C-alpha positions as a printed NumPy array, in Angstrom:
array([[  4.556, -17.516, -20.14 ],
       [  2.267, -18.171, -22.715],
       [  3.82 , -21.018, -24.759],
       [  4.281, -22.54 , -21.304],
       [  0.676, -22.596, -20.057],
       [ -0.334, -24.022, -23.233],
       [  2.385, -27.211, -23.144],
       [  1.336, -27.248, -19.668],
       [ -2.208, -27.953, -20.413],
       [ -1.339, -30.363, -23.32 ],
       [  1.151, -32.359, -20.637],
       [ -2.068, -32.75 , -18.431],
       [ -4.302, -34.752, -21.325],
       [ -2.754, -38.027, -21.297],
       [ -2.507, -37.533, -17.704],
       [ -6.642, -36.598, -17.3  ],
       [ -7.205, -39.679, -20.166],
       [ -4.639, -42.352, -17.435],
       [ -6.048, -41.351, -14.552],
       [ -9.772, -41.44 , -15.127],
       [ -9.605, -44.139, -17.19 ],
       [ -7.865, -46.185, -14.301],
       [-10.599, -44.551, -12.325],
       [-13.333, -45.576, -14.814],
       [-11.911, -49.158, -14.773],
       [-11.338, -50.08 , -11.124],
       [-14.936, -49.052, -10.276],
       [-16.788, -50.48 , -13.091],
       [-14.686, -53.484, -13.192],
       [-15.203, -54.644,  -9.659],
       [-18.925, -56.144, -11.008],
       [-22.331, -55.149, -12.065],
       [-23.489, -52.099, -10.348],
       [-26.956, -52.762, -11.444],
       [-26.768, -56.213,  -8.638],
       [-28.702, -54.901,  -5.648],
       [-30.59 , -52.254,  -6.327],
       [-33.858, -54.012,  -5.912],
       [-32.282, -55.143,  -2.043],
       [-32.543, -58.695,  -1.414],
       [-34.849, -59.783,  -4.3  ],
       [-33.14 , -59.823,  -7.736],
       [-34.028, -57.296, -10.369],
       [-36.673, -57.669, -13.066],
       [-34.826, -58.358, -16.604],
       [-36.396, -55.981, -17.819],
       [-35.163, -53.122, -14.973],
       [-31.376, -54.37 , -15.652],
       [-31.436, -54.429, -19.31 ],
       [-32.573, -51.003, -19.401],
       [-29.873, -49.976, -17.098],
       [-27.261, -51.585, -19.308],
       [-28.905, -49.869, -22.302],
       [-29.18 , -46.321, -20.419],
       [-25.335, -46.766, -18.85 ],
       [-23.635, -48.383, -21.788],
       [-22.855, -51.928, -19.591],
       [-23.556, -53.885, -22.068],
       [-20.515, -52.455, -24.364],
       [-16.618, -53.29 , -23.833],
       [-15.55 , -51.347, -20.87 ],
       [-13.09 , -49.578, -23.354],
       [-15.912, -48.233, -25.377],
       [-17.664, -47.621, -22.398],
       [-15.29 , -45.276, -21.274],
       [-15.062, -43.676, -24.937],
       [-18.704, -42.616, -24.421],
       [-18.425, -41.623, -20.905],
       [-15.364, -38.932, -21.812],
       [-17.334, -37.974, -25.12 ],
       [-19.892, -36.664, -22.543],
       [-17.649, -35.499, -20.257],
       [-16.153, -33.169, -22.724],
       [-19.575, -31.828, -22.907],
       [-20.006, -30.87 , -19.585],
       [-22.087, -34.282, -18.466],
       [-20.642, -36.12 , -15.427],
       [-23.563, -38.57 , -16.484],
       [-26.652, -39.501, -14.15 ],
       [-26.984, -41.448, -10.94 ],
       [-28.392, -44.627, -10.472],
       [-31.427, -42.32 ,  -8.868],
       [-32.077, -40.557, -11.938],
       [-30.35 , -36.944, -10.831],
       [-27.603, -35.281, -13.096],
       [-24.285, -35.543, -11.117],
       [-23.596, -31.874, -12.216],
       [-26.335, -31.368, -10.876],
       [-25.66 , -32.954,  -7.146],
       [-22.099, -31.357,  -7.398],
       [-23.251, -27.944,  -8.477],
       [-25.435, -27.782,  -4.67 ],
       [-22.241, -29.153,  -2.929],
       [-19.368, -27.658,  -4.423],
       [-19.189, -24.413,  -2.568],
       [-19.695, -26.496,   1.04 ],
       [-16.565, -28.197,   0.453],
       [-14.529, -25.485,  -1.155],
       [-15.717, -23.341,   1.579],
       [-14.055, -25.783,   4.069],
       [-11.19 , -26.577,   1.982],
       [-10.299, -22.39 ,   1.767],
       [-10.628, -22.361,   5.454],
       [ -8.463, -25.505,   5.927],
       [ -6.017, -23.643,   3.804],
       [ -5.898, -20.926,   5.948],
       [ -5.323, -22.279,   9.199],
       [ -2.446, -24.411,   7.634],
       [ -0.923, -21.555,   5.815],
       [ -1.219, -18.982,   8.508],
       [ -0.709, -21.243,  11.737],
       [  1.674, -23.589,   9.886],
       [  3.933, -21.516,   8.585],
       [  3.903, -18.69 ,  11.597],
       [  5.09 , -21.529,  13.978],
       [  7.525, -23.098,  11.368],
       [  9.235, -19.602,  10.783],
       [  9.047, -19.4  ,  15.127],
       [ 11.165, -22.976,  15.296],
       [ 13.523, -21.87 ,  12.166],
       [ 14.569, -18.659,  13.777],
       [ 14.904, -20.173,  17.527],
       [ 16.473, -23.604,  16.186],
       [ 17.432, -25.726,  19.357],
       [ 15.168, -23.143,  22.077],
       [ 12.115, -24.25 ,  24.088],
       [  9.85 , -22.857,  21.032],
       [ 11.112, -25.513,  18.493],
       [ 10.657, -28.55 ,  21.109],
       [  7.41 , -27.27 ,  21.915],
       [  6.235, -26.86 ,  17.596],
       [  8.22 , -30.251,  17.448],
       [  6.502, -32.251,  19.959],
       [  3.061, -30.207,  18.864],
       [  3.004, -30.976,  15.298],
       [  4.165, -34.936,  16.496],
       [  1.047, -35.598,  18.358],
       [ -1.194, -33.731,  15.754],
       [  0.326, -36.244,  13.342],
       [ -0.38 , -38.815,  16.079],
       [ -3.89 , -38.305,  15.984],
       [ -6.357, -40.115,  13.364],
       [ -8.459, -37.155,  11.524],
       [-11.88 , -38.728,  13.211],
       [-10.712, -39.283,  16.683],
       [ -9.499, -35.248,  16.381],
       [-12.352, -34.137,  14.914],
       [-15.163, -36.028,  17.395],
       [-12.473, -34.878,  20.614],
       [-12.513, -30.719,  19.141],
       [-16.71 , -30.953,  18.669],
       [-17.151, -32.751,  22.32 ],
       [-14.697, -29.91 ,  23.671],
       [-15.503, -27.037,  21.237],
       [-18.839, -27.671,  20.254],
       [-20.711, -29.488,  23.556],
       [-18.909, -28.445,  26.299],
       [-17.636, -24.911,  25.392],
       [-20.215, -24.133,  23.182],
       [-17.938, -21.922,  20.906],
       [-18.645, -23.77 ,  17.427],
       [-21.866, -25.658,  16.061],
       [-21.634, -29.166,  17.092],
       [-22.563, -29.712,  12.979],
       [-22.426, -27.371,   9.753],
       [-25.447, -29.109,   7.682],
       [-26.207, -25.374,   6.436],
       [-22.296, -25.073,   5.261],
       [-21.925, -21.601,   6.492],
       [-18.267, -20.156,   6.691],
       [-19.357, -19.849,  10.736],
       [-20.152, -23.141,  10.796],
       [-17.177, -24.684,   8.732],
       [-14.829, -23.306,  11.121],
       [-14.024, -26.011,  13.448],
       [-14.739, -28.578,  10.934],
       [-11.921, -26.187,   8.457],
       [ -9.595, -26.38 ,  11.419],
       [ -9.916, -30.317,  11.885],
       [ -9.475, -30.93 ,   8.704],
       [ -6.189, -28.524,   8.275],
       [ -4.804, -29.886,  11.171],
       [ -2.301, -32.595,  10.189],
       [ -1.492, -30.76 ,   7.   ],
       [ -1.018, -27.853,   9.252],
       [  1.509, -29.854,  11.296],
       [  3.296, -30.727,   7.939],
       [  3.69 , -26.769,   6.886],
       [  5.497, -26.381,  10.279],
       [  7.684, -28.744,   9.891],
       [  8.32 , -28.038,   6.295],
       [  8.954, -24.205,   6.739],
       [ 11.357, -25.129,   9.732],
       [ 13.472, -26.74 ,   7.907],
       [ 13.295, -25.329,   4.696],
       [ 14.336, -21.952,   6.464],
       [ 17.118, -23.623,   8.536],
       [ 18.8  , -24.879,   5.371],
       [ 18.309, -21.629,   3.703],
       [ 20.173, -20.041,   6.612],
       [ 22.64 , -21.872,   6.153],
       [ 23.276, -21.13 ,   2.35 ],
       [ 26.215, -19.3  ,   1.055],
       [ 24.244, -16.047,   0.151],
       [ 22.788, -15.347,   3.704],
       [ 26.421, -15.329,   4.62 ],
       [ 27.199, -13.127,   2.066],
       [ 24.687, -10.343,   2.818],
       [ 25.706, -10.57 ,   6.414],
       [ 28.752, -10.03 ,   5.524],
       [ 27.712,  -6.686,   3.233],
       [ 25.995,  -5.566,   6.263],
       [ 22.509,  -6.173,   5.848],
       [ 20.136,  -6.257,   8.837],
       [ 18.74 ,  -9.74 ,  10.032],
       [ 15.253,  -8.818,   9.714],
       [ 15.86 ,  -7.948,   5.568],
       [ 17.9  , -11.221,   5.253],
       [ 15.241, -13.384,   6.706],
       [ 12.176, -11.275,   5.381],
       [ 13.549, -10.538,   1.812],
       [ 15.669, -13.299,   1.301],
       [ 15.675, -16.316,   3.305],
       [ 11.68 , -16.505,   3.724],
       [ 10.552, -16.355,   0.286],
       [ 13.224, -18.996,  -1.176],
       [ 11.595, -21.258,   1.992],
       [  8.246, -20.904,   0.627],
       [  9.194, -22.766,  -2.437],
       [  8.767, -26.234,  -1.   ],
       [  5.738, -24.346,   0.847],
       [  3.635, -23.082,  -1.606],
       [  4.117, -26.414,  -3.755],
       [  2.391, -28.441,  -0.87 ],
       [ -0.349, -26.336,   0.061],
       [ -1.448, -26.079,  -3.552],
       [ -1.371, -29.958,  -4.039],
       [ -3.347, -30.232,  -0.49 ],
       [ -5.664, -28.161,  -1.819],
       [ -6.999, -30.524,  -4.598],
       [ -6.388, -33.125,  -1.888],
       [ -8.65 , -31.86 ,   1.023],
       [-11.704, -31.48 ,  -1.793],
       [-11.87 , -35.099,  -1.764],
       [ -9.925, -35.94 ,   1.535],
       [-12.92 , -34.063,   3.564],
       [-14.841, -37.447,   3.651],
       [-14.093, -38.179,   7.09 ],
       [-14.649, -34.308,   8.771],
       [-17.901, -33.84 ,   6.671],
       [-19.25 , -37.251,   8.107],
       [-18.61 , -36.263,  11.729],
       [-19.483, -32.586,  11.291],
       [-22.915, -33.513,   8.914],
       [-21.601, -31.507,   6.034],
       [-23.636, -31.588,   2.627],
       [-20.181, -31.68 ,   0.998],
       [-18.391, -33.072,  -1.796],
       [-16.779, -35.624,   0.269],
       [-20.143, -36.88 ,   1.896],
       [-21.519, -37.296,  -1.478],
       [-18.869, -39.757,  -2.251],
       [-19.526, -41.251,   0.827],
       [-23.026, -41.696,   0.036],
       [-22.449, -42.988,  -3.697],
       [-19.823, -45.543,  -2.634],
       [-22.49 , -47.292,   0.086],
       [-25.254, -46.857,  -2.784],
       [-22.832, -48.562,  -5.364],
       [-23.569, -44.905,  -7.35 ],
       [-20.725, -46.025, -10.151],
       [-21.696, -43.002, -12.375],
       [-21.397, -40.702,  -9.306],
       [-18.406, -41.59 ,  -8.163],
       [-17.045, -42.   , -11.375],
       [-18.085, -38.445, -12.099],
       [-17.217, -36.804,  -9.159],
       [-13.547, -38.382,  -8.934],
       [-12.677, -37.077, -12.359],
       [-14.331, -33.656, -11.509],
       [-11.781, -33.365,  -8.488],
       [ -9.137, -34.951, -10.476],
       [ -8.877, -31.541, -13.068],
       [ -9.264, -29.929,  -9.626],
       [ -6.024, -30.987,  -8.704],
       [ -4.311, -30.554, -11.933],
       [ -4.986, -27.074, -12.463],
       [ -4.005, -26.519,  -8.695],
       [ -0.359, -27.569,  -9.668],
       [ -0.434, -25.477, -12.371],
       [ -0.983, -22.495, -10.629],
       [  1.358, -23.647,  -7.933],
       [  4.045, -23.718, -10.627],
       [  3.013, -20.119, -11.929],
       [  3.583, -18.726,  -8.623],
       [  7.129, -20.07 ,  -8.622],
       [  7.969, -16.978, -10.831],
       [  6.752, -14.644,  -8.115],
       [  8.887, -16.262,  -4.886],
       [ 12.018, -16.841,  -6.803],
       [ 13.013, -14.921, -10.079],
       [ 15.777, -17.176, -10.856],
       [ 12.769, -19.237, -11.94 ],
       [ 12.127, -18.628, -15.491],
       [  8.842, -20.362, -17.535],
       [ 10.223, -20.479, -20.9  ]])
């Protein structure tokens, strides 16, 4: 398990250098981010050449990002144009938007998979149209036209959840947690359905029928855990993918999240910030999948990391 881990973590440096290199380059690349930060009138010379200076502009962009990973390495996302420590800004977000995220999770693990397993055992009945035709018009629906419809219903009308969570408590991030799991939620469904319908189908459910075993230990020890395979693997990528997907539901909701603070940098032209917190959830993800593959192990023991 050991020796694994380890050439799992050496696999993921060239893939942290690609990606936030790519990263680095697409959003320094697209011009000077110094242009416009004195509005209409242009900058003093002055003002922009000690930008350069202070963000390394005025060196190749490869060396540029040579000195941006040197301090990343250190624990420095770098500074925003506005003079605060991304860390910093991150540190006072974070929990909002893993709050939400774990609550996302839920609601797609719990709800997905309880009405996936429903449609897998009743294949062909009224309760697989009805998660069939449910999880199609959750798909249907664009994240912000969902999430405005639940707070008008939810929040205005019914008064059962805060309208918006701008003090990120776990109260308050569940209707926003539920918006935002929704279409993943549909996908879980769907992916549990069928993963358990081909698994019922397999040779060795058969077989144990055949030796006399109940259907309640051929679905529960058997046939359910081998489905989760496919499972598991997408709710731990979502994971890393709601921490930065949440732009949209923290905008409608007001939430002093991650993905609002990307919002925020991108209409600021914040390169460092973005820059910063992109790479931030891009380790996020990667340590995500390798816990997702560690937990192979546990569902299927045929799975061996050697």
């Amino acid at each position: 398990m050991g020796t694994y881990i380890l050439r799992r973590i050496l696999q993921m440096i060239p893939v942290v250098i690609g990606t936030t290199f790519l990263i680095y380059w697409m959003v320094f690349s697209l011009g000077d981010p110094t242009v416009g930060r004195c509005g209409e009138r242009p900058c003093p010379e002055s003002y922009v050449a000690r930008l350069h200076e202070e963000y390394n502009l005025d060196k190749s962009l490869p060396e540029q990002y040579v000195r941006y990973m040197g301090k990343v390495l250190q624990g420095d996302l770098g500074t925003s144009f506005n003079g605060n420590a991304v860390i910093d800004q991150l540190a006072t977000r974070w929990p909002v938007t893993i709050r939400l995220a774990v609550i996302a999770i839920i609601f797609e693990a719990v709800i997905g998979i309880a009405a996936g397993l429903l449609a897998g055992l009743r294949r062909r009945s009224f309760w697989d149209t009805l998660v069939f035709v449910t999880t199609l018009v959750i798909i249907s629906i664009p994240s912000f036209v969902l999430g405005s419809v639940a707070q008008m219903v939810f929040g205005v009308r019914l008064g059962w959840f805060p309208v918006t969570a701008t003090q990120g408590t776990w109260q308050q991030l569940l209707l926003p947690g539920l918006v935002l799991g929704s279409l993943s939620m549909a996908y879980v469904a769907r992916l549990t359905r069928n993963s358990l319908s081909e698994n019922l189908s397999a040779d060795y459910v058969r077989t144990a029928r055949a030796k006399g075993m109940s259907a309640g230990r051929v679905v529960g020890v058997h046939t359910f855990r081998n489905s989760l395979i496919p499972v598991v693997t997408f709710i731990g990528a979502d994971f890393g993918a709601l921490m930065g997907g949440a732009i949209v539901t923290e905008r409608i909701f007001n939430i002093p999240g991650i993905g609002g603070y990307i919002y925020h940098s991108i209409n600021t032209k914040d390169a460092t910030a973005v820059v910063g917190t992109i790479t931030l959830l891009v380790l996020v993800f990667l340590v995500m999948n390798l816990i997702v593959d560690l937990l192979y192990g546990a569902l299927d023991p045929r799975i061996a990391h050697d």
